[in-house]
Each structure stands twice: as structure tokens, then as C-alpha cells.
mmCIF file with all atom_site columns, C-alpha atoms in Angstrom:
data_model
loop_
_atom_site.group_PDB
_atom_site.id
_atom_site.type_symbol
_atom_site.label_atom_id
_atom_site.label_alt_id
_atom_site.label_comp_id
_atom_site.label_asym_id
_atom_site.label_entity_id
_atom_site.label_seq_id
_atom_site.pdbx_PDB_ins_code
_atom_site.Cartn_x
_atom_site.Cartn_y
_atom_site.Cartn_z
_atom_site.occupancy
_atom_site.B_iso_or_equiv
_atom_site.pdbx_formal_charge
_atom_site.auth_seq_id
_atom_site.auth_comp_id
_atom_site.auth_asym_id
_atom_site.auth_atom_id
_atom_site.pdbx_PDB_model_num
ATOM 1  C CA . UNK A 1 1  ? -2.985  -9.302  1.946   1.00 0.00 ? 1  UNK A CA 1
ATOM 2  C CA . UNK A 1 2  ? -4.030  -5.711  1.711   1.00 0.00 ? 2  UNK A CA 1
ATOM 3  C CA . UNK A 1 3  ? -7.369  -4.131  2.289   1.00 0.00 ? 3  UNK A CA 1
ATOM 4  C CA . UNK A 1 4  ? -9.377  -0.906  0.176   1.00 0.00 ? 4  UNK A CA 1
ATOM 5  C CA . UNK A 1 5  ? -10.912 1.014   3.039   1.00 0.00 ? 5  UNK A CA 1
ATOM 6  C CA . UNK A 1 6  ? -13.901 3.294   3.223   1.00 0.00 ? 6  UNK A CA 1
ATOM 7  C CA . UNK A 1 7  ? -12.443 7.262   2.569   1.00 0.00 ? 7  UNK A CA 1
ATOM 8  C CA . UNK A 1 8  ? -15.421 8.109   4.425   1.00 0.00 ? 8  UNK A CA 1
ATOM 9  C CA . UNK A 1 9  ? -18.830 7.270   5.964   1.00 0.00 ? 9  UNK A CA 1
ATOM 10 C CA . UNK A 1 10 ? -21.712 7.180   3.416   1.00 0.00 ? 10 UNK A CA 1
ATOM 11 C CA . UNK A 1 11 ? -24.135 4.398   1.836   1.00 0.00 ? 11 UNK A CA 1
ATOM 12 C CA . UNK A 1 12 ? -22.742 1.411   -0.797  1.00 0.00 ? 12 UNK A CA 1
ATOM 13 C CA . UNK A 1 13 ? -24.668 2.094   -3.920  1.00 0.00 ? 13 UNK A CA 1
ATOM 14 C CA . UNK A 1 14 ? -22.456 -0.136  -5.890  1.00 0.00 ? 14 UNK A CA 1
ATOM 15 C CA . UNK A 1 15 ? -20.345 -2.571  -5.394  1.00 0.00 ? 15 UNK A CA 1
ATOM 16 C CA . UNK A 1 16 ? -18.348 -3.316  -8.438  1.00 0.00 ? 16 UNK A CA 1
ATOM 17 C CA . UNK A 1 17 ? -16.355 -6.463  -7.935  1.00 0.00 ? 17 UNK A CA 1
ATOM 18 C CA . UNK A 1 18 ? -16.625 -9.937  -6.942  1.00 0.00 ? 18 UNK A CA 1
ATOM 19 C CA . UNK A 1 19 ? -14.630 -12.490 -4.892  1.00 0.00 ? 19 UNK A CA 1
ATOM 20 C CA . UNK A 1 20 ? -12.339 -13.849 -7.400  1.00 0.00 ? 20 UNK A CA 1
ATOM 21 C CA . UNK A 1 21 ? -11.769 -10.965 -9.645  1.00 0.00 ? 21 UNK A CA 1
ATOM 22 C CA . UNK A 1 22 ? -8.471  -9.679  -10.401 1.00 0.00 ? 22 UNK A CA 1
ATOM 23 C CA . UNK A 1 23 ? -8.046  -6.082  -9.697  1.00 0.00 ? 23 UNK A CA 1
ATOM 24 C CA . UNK A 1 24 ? -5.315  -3.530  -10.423 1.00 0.00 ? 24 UNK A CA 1
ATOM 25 C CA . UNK A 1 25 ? -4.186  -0.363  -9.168  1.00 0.00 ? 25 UNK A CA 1
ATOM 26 C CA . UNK A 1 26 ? -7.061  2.347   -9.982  1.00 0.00 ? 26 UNK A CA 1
ATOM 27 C CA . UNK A 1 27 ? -9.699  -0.053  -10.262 1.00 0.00 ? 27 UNK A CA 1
ATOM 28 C CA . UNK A 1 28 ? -13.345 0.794   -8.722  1.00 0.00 ? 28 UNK A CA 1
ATOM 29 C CA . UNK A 1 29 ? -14.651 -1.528  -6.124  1.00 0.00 ? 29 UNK A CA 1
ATOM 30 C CA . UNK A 1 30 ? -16.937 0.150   -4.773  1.00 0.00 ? 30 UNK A CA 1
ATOM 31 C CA . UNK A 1 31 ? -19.198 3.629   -5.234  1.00 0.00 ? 31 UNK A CA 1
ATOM 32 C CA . UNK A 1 32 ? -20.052 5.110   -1.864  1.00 0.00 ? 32 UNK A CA 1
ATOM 33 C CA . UNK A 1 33 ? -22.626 8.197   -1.845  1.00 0.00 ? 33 UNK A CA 1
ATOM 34 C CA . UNK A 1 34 ? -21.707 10.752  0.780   1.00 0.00 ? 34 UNK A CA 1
ATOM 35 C CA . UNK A 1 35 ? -23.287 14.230  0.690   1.00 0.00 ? 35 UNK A CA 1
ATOM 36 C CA . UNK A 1 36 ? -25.416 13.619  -2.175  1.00 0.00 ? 36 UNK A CA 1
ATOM 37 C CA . UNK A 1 37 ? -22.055 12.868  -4.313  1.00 0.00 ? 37 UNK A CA 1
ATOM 38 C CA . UNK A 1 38 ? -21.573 9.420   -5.402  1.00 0.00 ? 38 UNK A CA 1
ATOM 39 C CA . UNK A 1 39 ? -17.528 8.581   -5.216  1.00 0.00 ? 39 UNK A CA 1
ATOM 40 C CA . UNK A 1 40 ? -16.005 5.939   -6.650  1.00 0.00 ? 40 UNK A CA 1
ATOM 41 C CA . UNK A 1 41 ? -13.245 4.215   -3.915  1.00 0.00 ? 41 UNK A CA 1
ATOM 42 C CA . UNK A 1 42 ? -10.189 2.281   -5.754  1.00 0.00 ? 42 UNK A CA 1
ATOM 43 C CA . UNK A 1 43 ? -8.282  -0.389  -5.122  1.00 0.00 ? 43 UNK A CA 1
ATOM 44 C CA . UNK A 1 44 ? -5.136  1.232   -4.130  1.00 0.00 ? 44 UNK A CA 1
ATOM 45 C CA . UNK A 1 45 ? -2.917  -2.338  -4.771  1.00 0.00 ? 45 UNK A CA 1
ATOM 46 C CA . UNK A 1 46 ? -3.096  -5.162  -7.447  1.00 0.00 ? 46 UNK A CA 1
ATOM 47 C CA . UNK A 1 47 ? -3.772  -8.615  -6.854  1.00 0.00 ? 47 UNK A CA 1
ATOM 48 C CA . UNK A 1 48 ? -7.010  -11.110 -6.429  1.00 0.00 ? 48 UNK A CA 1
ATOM 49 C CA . UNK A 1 49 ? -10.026 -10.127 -4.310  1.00 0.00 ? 49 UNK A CA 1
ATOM 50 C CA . UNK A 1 50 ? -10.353 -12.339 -1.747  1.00 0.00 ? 50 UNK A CA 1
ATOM 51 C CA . UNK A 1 51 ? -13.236 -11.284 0.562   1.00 0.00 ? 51 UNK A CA 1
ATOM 52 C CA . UNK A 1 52 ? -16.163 -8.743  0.032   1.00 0.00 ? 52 UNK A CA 1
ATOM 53 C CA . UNK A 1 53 ? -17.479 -7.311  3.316   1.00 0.00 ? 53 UNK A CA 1
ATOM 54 C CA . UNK A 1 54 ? -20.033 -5.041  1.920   1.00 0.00 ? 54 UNK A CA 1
ATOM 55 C CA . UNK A 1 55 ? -23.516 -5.413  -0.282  1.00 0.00 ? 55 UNK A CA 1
ATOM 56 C CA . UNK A 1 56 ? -25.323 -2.472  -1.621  1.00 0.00 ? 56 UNK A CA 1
ATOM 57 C CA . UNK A 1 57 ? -27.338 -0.764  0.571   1.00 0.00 ? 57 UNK A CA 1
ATOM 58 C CA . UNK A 1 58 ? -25.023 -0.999  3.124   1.00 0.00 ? 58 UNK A CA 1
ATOM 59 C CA . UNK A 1 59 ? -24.266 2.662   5.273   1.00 0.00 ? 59 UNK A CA 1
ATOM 60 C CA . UNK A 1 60 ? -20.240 2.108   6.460   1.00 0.00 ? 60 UNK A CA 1
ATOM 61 C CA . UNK A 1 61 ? -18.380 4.618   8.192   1.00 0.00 ? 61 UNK A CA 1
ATOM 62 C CA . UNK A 1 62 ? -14.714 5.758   7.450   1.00 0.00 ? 62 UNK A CA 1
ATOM 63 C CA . UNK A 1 63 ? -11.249 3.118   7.486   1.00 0.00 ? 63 UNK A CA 1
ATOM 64 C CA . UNK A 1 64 ? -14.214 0.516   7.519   1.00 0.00 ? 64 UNK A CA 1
ATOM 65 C CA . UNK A 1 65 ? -13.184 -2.541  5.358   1.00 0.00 ? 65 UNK A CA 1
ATOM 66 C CA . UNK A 1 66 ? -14.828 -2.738  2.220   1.00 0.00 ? 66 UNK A CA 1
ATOM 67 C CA . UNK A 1 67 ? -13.152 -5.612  0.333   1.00 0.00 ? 67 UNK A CA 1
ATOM 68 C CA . UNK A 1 68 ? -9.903  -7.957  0.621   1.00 0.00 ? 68 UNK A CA 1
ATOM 69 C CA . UNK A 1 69 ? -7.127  -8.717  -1.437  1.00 0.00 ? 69 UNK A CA 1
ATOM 70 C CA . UNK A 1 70 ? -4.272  -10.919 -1.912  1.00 0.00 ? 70 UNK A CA 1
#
């Protein structure tokens, strides 16, 4: 089980993957805006995602969890 973190504190204006998927390395998850930039957070291991902790809308702050995967 590994988890893609929040690089930083900002607000989820996307979220671009569902429980279930299967992700690779590279691949967006989410798109956080920070600072009136919108950047684009990948998943930084392969493998099924099993848990999304975020919606859009959401304001996280940074290491937060933002999705799961096994």
C-alpha cells in the first residue's frame, strides 16, 4: 500500500481518478491550485487505487493524504 500526498497546501479543483482505477507512475490524480497556479500531483507508484480521501472543493494542507493505492 502506498499513498500520493499533497506537495503542498492549496484547494482540490480536480480530482482525476476513481476508486478502482489502475494508475501508473506519472499519472495525475489530482490538480491542486496553490498561488493562483493549478498543479497537477502524480501518482508517484503503480498499482490500483484503493481509497480517495479528497472531493473537489476540498482546501488540504501539505503530506495530507490525497488518495490510496495498492
Amino acid at each position: 500500500m502506498s499513498e500520493v500526498r499533497s506537495p503542498m497546501a492549496g484547494l482540490v479543483v480536480k480530482v482525476a481518478t476513481v476508486v478502482g482505477a489502475e494508475l501508473h507512475v506519472g499519472d495525475t490524480v489530482v490538480i491542486i491550485e496553490s498561488m493562483k497556479l493549478e498543479i497537477p500531483v502524480e501518482a508517484t507508484t503503480s498499482g490500483r487505487v484503493t481509497e480517495v480521501m479528497v472531493t473537489e472543493g476540498d482546501f488540504v494542507e501539505e503530506a495530507n493524504v490525497l488518495v490510496v493505492v495498492d
